[in-house]
Backbone as numpy.savetxt, mean C-alpha at the origin, in Angstrom:
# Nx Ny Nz CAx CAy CAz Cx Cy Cz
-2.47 -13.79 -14.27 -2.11 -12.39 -14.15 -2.61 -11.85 -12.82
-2.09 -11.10 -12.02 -1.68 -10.88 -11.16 -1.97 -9.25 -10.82
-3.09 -8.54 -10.31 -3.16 -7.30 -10.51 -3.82 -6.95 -8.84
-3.14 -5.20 -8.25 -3.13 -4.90 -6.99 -4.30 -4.15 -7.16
-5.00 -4.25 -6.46 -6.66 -3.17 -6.13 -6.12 -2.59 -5.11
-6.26 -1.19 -5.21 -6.39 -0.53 -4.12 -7.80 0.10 -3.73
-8.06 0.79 -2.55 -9.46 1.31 -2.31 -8.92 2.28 -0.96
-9.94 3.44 -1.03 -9.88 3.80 0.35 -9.53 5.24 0.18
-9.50 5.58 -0.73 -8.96 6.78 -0.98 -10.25 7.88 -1.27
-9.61 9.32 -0.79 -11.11 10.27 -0.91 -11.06 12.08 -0.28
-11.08 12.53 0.01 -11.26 13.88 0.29 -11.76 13.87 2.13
-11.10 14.35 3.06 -10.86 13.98 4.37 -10.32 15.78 4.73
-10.82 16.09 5.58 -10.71 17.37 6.24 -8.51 16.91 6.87
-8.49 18.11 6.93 -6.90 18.23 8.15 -7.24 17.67 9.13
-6.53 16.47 9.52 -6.88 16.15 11.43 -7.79 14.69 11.15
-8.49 14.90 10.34 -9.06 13.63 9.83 -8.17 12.52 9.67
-9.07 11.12 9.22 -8.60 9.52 8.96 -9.21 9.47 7.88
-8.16 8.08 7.40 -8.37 7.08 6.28 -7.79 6.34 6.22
-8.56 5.34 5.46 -7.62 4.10 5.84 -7.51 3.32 3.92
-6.30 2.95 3.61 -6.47 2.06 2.57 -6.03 0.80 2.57
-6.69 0.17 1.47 -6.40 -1.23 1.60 -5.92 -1.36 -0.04
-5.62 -2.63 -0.22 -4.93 -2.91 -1.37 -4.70 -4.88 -1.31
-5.49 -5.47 -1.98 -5.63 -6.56 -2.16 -5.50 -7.05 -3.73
-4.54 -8.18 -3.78 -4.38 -8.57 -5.15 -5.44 -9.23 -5.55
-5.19 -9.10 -7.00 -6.71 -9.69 -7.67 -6.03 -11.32 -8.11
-6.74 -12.10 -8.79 -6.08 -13.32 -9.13 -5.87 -14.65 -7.82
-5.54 -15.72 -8.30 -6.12 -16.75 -7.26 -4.33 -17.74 -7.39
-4.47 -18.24 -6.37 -2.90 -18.97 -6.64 -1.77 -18.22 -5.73
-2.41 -17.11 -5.17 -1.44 -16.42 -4.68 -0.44 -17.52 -3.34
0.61 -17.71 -3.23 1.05 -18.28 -2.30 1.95 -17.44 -1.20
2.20 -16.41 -1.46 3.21 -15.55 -0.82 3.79 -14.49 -1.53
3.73 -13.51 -0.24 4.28 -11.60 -0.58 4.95 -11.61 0.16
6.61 -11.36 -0.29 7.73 -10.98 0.95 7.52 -9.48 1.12
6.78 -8.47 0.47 7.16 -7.16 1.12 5.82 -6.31 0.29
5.31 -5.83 1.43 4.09 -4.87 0.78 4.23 -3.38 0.75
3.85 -2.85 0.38 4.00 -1.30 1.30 3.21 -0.19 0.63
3.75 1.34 0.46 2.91 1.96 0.20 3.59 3.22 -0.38
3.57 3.68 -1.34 4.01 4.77 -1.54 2.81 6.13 -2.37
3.30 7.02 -2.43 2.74 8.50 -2.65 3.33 9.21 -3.93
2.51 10.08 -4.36 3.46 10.69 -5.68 2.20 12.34 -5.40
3.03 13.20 -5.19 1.59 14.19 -4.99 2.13 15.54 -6.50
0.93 15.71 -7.04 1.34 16.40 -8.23 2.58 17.03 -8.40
3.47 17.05 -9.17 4.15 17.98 -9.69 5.70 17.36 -8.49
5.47 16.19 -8.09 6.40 15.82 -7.63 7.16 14.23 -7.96
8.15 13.49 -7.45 8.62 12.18 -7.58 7.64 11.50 -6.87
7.11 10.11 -7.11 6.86 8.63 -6.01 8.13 8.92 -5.02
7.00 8.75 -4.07 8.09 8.71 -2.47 7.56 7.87 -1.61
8.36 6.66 -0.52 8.29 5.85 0.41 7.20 6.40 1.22
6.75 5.52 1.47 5.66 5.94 3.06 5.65 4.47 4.01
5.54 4.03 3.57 5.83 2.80 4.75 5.59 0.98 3.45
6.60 0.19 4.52 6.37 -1.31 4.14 6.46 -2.04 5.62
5.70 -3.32 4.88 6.07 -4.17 5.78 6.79 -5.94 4.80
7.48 -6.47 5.93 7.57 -7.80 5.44 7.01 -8.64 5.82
7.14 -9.91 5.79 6.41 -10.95 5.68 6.72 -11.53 7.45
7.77 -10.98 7.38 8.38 -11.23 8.80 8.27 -10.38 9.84
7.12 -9.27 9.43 7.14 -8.47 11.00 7.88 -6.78 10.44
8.78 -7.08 9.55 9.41 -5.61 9.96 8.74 -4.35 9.12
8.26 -3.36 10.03 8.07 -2.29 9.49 9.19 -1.49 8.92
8.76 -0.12 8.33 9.34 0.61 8.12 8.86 1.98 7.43
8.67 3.40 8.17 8.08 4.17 7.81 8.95 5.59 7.31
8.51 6.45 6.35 8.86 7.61 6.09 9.00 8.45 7.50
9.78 9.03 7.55 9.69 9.91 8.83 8.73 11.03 9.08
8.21 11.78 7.62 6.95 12.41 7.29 5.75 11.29 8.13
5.60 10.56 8.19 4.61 9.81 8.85 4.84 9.11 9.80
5.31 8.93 10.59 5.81 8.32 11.68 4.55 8.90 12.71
4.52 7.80 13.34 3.49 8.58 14.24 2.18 8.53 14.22
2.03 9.05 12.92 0.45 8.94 12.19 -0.23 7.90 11.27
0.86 7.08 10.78 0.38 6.20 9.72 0.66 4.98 10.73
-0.12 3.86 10.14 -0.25 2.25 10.64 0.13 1.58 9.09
1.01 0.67 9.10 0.68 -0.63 8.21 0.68 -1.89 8.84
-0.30 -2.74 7.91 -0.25 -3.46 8.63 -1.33 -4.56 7.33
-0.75 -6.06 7.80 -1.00 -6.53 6.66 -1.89 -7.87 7.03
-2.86 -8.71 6.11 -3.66 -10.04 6.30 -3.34 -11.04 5.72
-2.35 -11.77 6.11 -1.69 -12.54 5.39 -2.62 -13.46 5.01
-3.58 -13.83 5.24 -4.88 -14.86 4.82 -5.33 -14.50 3.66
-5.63 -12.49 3.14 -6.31 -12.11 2.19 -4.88 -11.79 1.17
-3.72 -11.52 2.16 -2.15 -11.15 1.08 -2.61 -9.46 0.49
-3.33 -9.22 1.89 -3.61 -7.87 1.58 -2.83 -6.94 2.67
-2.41 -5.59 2.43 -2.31 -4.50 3.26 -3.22 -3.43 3.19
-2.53 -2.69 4.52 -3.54 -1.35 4.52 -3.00 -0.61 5.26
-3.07 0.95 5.57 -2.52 1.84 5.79 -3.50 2.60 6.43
-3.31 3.08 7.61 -4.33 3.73 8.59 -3.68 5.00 8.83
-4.28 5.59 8.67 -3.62 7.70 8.36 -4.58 8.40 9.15
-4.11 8.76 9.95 -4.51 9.69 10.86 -3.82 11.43 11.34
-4.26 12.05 11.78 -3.86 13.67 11.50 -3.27 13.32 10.56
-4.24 13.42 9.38 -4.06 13.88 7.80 -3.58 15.30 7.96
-2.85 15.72 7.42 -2.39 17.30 6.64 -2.58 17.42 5.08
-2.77 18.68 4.95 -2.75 18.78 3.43 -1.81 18.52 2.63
-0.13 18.57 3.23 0.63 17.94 2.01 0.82 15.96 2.26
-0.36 15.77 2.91 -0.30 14.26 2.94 -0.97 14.22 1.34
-1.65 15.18 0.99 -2.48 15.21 -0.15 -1.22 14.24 -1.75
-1.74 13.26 -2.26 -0.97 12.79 -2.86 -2.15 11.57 -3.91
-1.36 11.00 -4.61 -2.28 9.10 -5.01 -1.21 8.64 -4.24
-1.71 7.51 -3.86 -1.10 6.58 -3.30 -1.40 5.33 -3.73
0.44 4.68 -4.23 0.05 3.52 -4.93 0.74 1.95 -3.76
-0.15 1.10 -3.83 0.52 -0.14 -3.28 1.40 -0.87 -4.01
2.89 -1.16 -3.64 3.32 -2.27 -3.97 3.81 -3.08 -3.54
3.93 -4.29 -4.25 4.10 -5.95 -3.59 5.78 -6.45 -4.11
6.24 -7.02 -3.32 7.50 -6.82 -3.63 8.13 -8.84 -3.61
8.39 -9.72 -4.82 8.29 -10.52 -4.57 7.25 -11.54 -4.47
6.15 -11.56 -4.93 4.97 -12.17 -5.14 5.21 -13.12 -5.96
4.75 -14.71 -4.99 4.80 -15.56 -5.53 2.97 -16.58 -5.85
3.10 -16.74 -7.15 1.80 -17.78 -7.26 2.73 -19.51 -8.01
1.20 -20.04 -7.59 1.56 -21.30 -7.94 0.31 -21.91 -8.85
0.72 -22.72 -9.77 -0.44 -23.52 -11.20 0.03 -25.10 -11.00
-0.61 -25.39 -10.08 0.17 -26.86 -9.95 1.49 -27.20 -9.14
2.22 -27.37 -10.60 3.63 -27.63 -9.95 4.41 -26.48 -10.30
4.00 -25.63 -11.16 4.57 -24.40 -11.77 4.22 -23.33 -10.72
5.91 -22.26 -10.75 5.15 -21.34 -9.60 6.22 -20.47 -10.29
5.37 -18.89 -10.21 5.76 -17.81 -10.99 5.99 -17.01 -9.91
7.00 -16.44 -10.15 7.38 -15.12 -8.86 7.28 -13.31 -10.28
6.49 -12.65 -9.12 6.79 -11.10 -9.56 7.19 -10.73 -8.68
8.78 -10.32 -8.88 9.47 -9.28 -8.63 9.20 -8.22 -8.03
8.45 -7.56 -8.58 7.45 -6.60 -8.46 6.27 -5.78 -9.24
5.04 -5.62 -8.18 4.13 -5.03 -8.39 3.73 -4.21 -8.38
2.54 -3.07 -9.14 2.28 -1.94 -8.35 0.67 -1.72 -8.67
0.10 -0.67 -7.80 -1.31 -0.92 -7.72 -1.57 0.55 -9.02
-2.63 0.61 -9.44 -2.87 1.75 -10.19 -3.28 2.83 -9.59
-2.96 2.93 -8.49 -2.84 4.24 -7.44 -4.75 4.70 -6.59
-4.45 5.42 -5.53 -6.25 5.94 -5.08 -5.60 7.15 -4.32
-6.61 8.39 -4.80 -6.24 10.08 -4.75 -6.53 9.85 -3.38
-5.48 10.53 -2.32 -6.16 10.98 -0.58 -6.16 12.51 -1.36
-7.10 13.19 -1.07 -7.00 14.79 -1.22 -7.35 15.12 0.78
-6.28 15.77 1.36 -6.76 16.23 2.65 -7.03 18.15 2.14
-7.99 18.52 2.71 -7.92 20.12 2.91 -7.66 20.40 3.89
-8.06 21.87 3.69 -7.06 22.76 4.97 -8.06 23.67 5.43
């Protein structure tokens, strides 16, 4: 079983940084075609904020362009997300997911489809 940790999340002034990370738990991991990151801020839908693939390609919300980094360790099969001039409606949880995750038990090898992390609160003020 196969479960996403996230960390990094916390209460950060306007103008401020943070950075999260999100590393799977479990051993066997052999490969993540697509990581990324999304947001859900009260009283609203989960919305895109950025991915990457396995191959290099980014891709960011246009709300963050500019300010956010992803960027991933393919050694740990972890990402992370570097946020800078935080604003207050950056204020959200933000959950990681893995898109395509493959492990292996030998000769047996299990793919998830997809993953998602159990989310970490950014609260920015104002």
């Amino acid at each position: 079983q196969v479960e996403l940790v996230e960390s990094g999340g916390g209460l950060v002034q306007s103008g401020g940084s943070l950075k999260l990370s999100c590393v799977p738990s479990g051993n066997n991991i052999i490969s993540v075609d697509v990581m990324g990151w999304y947001r859900q801020a009260p009283g609203k839908q989960r919305e895109f904020v950025a991915d990457r693939s396995t191959r290099g390609r980014t891709d960011y919300a246009d709300a963050v362009k500019g300010r956010f980094t992803i960027t991933r360790d393919h050694a740990k099969n972890a990402v992370y997300l570097e946020m800078s001039d935080l604003k207050p409606e950056d204020t959200a949880t933000y959950y990681c997911k893995a898109v395509r995750l493959t492990t292996s038990a030998g000769p047996t090898r299990h793919r998830y489809l997809e993953l998602w992390g159990q989310g970490t609160l950014v609260t920015v003020s104002s």
